[in-house]
XYZ file of C-alpha atoms in Angstrom:
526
model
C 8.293 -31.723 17.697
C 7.005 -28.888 20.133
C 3.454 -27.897 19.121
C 4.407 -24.675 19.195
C 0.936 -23.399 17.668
C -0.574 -24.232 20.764
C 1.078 -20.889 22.127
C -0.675 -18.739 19.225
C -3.427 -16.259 19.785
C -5.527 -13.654 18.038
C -4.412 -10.512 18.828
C -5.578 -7.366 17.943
C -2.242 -5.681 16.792
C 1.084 -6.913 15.325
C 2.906 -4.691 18.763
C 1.910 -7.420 20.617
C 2.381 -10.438 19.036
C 6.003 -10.693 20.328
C 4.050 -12.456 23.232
C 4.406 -16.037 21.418
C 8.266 -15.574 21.870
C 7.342 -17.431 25.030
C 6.786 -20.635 23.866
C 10.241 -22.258 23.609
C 11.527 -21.634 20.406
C 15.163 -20.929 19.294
C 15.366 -19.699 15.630
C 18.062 -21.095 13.108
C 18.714 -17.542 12.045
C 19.484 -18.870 8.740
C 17.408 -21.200 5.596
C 20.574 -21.847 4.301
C 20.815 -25.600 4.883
C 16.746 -25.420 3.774
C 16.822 -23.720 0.638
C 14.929 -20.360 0.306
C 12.072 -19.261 2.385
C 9.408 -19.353 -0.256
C 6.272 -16.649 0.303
C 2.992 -16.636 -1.450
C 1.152 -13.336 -2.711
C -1.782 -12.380 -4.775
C 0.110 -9.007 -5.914
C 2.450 -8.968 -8.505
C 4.580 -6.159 -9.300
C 3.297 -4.022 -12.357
C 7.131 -3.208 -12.960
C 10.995 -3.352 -11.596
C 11.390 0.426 -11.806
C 10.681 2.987 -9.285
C 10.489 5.402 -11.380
C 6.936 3.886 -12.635
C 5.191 2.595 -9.587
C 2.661 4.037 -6.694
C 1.051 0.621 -6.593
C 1.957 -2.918 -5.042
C 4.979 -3.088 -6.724
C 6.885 -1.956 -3.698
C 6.111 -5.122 -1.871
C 9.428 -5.879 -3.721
C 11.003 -2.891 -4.054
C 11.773 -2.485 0.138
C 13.290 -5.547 -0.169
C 15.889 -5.121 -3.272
C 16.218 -1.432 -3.330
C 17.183 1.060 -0.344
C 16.010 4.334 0.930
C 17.127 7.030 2.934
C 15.277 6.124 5.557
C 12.967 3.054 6.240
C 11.250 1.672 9.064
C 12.799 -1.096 11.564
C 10.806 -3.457 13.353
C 8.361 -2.142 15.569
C 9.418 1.463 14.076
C 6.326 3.804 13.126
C 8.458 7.074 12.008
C 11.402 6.184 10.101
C 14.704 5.671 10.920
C 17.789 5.964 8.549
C 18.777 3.308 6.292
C 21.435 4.366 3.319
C 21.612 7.545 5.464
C 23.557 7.414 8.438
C 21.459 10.374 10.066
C 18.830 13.063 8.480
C 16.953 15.848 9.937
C 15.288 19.079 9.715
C 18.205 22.138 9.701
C 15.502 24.811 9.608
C 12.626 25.908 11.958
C 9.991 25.965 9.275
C 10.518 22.325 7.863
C 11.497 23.666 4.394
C 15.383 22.403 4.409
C 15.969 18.301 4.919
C 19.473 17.579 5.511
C 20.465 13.928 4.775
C 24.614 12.262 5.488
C 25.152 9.217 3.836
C 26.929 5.891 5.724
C 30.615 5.834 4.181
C 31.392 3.749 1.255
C 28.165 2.756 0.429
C 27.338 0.158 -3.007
C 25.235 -1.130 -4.964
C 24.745 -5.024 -5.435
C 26.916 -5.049 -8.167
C 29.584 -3.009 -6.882
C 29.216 0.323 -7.701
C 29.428 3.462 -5.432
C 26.223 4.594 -4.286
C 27.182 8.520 -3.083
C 24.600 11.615 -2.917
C 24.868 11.653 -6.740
C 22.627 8.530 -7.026
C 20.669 9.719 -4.592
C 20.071 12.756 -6.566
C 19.737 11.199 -10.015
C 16.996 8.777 -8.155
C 15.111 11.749 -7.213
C 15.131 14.087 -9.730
C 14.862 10.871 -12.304
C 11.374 10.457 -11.010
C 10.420 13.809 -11.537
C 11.433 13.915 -14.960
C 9.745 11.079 -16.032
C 7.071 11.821 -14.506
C 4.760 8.814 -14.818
C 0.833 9.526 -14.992
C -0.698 8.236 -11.593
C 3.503 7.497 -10.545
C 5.344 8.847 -7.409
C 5.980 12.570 -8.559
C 2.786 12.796 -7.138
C 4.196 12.293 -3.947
C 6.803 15.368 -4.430
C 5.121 17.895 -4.643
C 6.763 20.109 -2.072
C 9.927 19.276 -3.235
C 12.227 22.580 -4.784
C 16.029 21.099 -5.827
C 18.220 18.496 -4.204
C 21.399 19.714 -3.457
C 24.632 17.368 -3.719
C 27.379 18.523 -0.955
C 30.718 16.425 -1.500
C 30.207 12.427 -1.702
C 27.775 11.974 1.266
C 25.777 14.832 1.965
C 22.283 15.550 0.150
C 20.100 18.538 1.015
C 16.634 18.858 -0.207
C 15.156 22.258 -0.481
C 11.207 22.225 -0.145
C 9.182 25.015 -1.612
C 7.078 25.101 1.304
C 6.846 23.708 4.922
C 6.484 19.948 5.047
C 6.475 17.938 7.827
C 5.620 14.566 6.434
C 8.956 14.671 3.992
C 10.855 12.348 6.131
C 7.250 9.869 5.584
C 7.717 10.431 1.719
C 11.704 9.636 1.652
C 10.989 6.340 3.622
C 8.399 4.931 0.743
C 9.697 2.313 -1.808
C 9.113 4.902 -4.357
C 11.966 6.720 -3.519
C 14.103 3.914 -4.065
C 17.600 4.439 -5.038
C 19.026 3.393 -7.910
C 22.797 3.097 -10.006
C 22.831 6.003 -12.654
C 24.526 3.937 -14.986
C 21.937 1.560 -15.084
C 18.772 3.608 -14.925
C 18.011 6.070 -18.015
C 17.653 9.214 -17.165
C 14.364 10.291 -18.703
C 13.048 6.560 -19.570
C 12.159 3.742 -17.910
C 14.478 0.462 -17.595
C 12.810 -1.921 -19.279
C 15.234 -4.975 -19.361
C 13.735 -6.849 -16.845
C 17.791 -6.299 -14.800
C 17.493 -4.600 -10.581
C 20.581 -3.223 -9.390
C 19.646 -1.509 -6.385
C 21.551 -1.894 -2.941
C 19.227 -3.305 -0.490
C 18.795 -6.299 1.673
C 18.895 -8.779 -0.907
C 19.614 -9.002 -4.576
C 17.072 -10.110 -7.408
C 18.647 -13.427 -8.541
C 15.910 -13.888 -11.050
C 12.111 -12.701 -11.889
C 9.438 -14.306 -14.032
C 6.764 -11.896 -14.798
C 3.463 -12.448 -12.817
C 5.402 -16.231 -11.508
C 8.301 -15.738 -9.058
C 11.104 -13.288 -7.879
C 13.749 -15.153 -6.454
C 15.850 -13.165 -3.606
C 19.446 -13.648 -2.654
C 21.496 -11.926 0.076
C 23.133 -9.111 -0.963
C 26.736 -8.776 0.362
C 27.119 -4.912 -0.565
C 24.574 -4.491 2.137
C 24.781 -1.455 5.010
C 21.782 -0.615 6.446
C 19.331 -1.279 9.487
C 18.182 -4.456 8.438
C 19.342 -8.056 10.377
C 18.774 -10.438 7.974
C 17.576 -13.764 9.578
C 17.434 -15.732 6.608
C 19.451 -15.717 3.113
C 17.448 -16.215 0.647
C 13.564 -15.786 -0.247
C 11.298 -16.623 -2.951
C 8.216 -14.734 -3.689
C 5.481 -16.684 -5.296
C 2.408 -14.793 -7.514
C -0.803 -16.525 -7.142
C -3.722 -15.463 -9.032
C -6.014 -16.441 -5.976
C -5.988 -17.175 -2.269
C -6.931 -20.728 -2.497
C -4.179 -21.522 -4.897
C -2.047 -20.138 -2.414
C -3.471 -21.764 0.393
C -3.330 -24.975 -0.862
C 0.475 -24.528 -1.923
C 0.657 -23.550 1.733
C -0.951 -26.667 3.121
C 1.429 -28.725 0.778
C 4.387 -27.195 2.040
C 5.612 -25.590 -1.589
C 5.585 -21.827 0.079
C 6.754 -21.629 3.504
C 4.475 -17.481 4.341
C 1.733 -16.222 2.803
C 1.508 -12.789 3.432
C -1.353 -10.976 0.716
C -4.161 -11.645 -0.748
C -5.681 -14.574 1.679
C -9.598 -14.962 0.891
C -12.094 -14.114 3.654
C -12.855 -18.169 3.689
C -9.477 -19.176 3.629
C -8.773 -16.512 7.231
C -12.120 -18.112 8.576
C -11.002 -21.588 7.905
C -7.520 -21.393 9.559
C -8.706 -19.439 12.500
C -10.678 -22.399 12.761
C -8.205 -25.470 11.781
C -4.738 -24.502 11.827
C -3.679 -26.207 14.841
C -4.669 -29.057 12.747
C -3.236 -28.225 9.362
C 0.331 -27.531 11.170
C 0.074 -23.515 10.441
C 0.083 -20.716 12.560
C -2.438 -17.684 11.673
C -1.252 -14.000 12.836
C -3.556 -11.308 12.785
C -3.009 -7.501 13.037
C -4.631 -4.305 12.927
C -4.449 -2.997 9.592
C -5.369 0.232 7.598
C -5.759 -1.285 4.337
C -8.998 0.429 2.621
C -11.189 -0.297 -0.104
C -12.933 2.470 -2.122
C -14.629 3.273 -5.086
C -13.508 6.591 -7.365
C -16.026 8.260 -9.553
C -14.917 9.667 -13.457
C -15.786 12.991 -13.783
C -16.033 12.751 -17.733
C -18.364 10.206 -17.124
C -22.155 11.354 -18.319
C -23.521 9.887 -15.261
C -21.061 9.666 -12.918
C -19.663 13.336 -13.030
C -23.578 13.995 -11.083
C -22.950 14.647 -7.743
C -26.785 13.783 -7.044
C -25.380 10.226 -8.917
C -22.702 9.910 -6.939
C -24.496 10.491 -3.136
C -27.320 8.637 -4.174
C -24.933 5.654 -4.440
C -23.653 6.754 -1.110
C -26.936 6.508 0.293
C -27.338 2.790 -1.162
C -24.685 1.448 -0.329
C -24.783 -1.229 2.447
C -20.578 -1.855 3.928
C -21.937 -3.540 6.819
C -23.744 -6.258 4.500
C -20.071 -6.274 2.165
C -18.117 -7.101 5.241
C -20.442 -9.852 6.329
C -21.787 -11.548 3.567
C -18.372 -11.240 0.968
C -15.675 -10.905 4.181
C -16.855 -12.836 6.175
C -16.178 -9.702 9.163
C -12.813 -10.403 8.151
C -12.968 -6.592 7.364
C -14.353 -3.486 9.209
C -16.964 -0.891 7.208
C -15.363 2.357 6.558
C -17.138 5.841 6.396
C -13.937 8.029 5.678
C -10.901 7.639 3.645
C -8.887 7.801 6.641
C -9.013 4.398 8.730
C -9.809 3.745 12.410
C -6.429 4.220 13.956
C -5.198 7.317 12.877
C -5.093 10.560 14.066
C -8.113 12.762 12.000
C -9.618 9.639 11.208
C -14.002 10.464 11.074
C -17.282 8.649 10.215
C -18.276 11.349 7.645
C -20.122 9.488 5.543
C -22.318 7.505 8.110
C -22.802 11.249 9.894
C -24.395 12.353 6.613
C -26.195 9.512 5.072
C -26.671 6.992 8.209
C -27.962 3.944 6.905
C -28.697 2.324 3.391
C -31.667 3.886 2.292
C -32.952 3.770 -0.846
C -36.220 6.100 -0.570
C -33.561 9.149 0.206
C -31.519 8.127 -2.774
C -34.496 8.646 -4.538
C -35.197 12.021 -3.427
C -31.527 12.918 -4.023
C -32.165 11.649 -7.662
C -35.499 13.149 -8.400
C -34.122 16.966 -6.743
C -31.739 17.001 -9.474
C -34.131 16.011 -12.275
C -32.929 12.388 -12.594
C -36.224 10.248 -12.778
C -35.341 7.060 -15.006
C -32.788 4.509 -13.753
C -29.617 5.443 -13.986
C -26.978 3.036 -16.150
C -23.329 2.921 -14.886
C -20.035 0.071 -15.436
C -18.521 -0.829 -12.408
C -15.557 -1.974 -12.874
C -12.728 -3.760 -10.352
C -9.245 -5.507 -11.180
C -9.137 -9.721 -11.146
C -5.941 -9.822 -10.014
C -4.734 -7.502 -7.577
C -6.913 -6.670 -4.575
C -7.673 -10.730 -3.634
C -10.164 -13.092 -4.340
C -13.403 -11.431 -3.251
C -13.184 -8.719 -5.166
C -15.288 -10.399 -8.061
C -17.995 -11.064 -5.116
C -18.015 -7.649 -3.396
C -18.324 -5.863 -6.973
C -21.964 -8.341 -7.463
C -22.789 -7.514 -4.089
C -22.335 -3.532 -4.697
C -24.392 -4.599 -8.176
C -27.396 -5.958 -6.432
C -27.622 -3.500 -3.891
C -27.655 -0.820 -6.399
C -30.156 -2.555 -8.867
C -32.029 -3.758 -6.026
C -32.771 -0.144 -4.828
C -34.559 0.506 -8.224
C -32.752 3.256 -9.067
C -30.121 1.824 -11.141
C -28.809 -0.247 -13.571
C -25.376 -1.145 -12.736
C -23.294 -3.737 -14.975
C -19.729 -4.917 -13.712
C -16.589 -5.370 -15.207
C -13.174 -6.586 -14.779
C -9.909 -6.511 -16.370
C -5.880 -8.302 -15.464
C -4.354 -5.551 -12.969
C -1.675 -4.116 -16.036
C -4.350 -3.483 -18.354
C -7.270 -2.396 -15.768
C -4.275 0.655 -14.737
C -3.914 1.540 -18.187
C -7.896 1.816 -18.991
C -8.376 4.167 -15.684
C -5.426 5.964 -16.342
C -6.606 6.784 -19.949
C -10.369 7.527 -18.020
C -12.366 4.402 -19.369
C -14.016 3.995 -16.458
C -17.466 5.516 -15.342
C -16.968 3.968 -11.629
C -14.010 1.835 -10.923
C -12.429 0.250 -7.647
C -9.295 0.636 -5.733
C -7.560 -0.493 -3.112
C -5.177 1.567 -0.806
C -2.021 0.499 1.429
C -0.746 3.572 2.818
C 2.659 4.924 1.587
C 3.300 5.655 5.682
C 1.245 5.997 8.982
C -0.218 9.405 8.587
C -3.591 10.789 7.753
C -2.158 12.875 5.078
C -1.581 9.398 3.152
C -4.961 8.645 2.914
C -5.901 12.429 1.008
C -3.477 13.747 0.147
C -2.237 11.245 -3.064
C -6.085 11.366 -4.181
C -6.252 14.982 -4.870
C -4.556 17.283 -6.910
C -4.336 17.803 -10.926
C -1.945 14.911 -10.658
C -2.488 12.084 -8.222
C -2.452 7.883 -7.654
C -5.861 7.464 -9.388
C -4.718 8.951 -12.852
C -8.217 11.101 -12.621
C -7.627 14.893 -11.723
C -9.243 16.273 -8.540
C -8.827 19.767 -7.977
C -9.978 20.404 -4.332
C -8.284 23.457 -3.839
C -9.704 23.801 -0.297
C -7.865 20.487 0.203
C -4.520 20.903 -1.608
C -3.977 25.220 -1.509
C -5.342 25.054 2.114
C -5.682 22.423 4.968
C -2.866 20.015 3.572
C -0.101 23.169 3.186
C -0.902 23.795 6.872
C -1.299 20.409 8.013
C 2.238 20.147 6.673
C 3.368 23.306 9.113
C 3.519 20.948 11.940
C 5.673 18.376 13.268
C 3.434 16.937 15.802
C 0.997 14.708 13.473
C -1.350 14.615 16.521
C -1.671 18.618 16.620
C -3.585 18.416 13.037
C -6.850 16.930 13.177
C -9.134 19.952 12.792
C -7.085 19.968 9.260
C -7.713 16.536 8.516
C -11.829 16.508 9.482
C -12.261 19.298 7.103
C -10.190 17.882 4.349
C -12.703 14.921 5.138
C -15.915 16.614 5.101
C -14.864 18.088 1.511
C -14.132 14.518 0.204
C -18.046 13.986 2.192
C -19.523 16.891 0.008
C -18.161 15.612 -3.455
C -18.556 12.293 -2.941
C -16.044 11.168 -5.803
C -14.501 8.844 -3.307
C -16.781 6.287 -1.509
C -14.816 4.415 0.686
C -16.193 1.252 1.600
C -14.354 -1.150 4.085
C -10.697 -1.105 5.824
C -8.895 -4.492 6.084
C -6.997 -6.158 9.070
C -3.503 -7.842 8.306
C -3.227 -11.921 8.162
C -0.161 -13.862 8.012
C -0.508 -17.290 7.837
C 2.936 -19.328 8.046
C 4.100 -23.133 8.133
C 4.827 -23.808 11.952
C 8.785 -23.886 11.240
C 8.680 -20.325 10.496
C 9.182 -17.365 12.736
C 9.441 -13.894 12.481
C 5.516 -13.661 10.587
C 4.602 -10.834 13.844
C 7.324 -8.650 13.282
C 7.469 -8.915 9.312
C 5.273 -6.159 8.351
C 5.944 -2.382 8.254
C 3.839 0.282 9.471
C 2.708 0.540 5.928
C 1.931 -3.270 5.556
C 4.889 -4.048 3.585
C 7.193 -7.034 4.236
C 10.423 -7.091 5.721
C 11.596 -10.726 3.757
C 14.660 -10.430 6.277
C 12.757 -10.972 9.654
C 11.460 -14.386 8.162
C 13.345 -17.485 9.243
C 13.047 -21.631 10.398
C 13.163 -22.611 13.568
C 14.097 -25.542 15.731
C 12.196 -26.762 18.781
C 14.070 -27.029 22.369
């Protein structure tokens, strides 16, 4: 067979890894006489509904459920999906028009019409999950039903990102007479009407994917069906990988695992794809906490800690540092944090300390999830550990906790300091502030920043052209700087690492890291 990973190459950004297209294969375009294309992740959904979930849950949702608009391959503002064509009808971005395609269903038949679509959106609203996607509505008014196809929303002030929040997984559409209208579904069942249908789900095991044949929408579907596989860590997946039992592995591969098939895969008979990525990592301070409700706490921990020495001794450089919440890459994105504190010292986290009074070490919990952000996580939480007790200043203890139960303890406020991980909701600075602050946001723990949220975002949100907004965005920044109840700490690049009969790895993910299941499929040498 044609060595086909001969042909592969690191490259610095998924555009350009249609390059490899040169190497002389012809694709199937179908798995159907190989069984299902089975994937490996590390994150499981924490439910089916998208009514509950800001989280990594919508892996799965773009692939069973539809939106009004999505992205297509190689897309970075979206494009219509259930709608045939939306847009803007006013000149101050308050009024989004949306027109269904005709005859639209869901995968069991039903009529999907602007009635669903308005049930979907005003269901989330009124169930309004703590930490869930209301959070992301906030500028929306009323949706308006006209006849069978035609959905306006009315904003209740200008908002220029509202075609970024439609796109998300979150908004999801779903069958009214399946859903509840002010309760979760909780019987395990997915009706929604995207690319494929769930044939069957085992909690925290497997989701198995079948093509759905009430699909209309962008997507060309290269394969029929897919698996998804949830591993609880990278080298169980790997090794499933190397064994041929999961065909993609697409989340969650540990920094040793990357360095080891960058190094072997030729070998192994695996192809490694890597991409720019604005995946971050970040830690979120309580501010019920005793200790950690100190701002003089919370920047001397700033001033300790050492993301260079993270990346390279836990990630291998597998991941960048990061000194903003918004990533290299994006427009508005800073190095606030290095500006301020420069480098790790721990004699000026001392005199932050001592200025306000604080002269004894200071105790604190970290705490980080097992189960969701990878396998390091457990290793970058000791590191953060040692380089706080090591400074003298602290004594730090860490904690972790299963994914479902670690949401419900931060949501409730359990934790003094806890970690997070972000995958942006869409390509935007706004993503990467705006769902952090606000009496009601994706960390469950309020965060006023009126500056932020009665200020810079509402006029950030004024303008269409994302790239006219950065004096917005490096304020918003410097605030989030100043109170220092979000550290970030590194931003992640995107590895896919595939048997060599599979194509379509490059142009699987979506500008918010998400995977398109359909662009997967086998191939056959010349």
């Amino acid at each position: 067979m044609f060595n086909r990973n001969r042909c592969l190459r690191r490259l610095a950004a998924l555009t350009s890894i249609s390059l490899v297209a040169g190497c002389g294969v012809l694709s199937t375009g179908s798995s159907e006489d190989n069984g299902p294309i089975v994937v490996g992740t590390t994150s499981a959904p924490s439910t089916l509904d998208p009514a509950a979930s800001w989280d990594g849950s919508w892996e799965l949702f773009r692939n069973i459920y539809q939106t009004l608009l999505s992205y297509p391959s190689g897309a970075t503002t979206p494009q219509p999906d259930a709608a045939e064509n939306c847009r803007f009808t006013d000149s101050s971005n308050r009024t989004y028009r949306c027109m269904l395609r005709p005859d639209m269903k869901f995968s069991d038949g039903d009529t999907l019409d602007a009635r669903a679509v308005k049930y979907s959106i005003d269901r989330i609203r009124q169930i309004n999950v703590s930490g869930g996607p209301a959070g992301l509505l906030g500028s929306l008014d009323r949706v308006q039903v006209l006849g069978a196809r035609e959905i306006v929303f009315h904003l209740n002030k200008p908002d220029a990102t509202f075609p970024f929040v439609l796109a998300t997984p979150a908004m999801s559409i779903v069958d009214p007479d399946d859903y509840p209208a002010r309760s979760l579904r909780k019987d395990g069942k997915v009706f929604g009407s995207g690319p494929y249908s769930l044939h069957s789900y085992e909690d925290g095991k497997k989701a198995e994917l079948v093509r759905n044949d009430h699909y209309d929408g962008f997507a060309e579907r290269k394969n029929d069906a897919v698996t998804i596989r949830y591993f609880q860590d990278s080298s169980q997946m790997v090794d499933a990988l190397k064994d041929k039992k999961i065909d993609v592995t697409f989340r969650g591969l540990a920094s040793s695992d990357i360095v080891s098939l960058q190094g072997h895969h030729d070998e192994e008979g695996l192809q490694l794809v890597e991409g720019a990525g604005t995946e971050i990592s970040y830690l979120v301070f309580n501010p019920k906490d005793p200790w950690a409700k100190k701002p003089a706490v919370r920047k001397a921990i700033a001033q300790i800690v050492d993301r260079p020495a993270i990346a390279h001794k836990v990630y291998k450089d597998t991941v960048d540092p990061l000194y903003s919440m918004v990533p290299k890459g994006l427009v508005g994105h800073t190095t606030g944090f290095f500006d301020d504190y420069g480098d790790p010292s721990a004699s000026k986290a001392r005199k932050i300390l001592e200025e306000d009074g604080i002269t004894g070490r200071v105790p604190l919990t970290l705490w980080y999830t097992t189960d969701r952000y990878g396998s390091e996580t457990a290793p970058e939480f000791r590191e953060l550990k040692d380089q706080l007790n090591a400074s003298g200043l602290f004594d730090v203890t860490v904690k972790g906790r299963p994914w479902k139960t670690y949401e419900a303890g931060y949501r409730k406020g359990e934790y003094p300091v806890f970690g997070r991980g972000w995958f942006p909701d869409f390509p935007d600075a706004e993503n990467f502030i705006a769902p952090f602050v606000g009496e009601q946001n994706a960390l469950g723990t309020p965060y006023p920043a009126p500056e932020i949220t009665g200020v810079l975002l509402p006029e950030s949100r004024r303008e269409s052209d994302r790239g006219a907004v950065v004096k917005e965005f490096e304020e918003a920044q410097q605030i989030l700087v100043d109170d220092a109840r979000l550290l970030p700490l590194w931003q992640g690049k995107q590895y896919v690492a595939a048997s060599e009969e599979i194509a379509g790895g490059e142009l699987a993910l979506d500008p918010s890291t998400i995977m398109m299941m359909w662009e997967l499929h086998r191939k056959t040498s010349w």
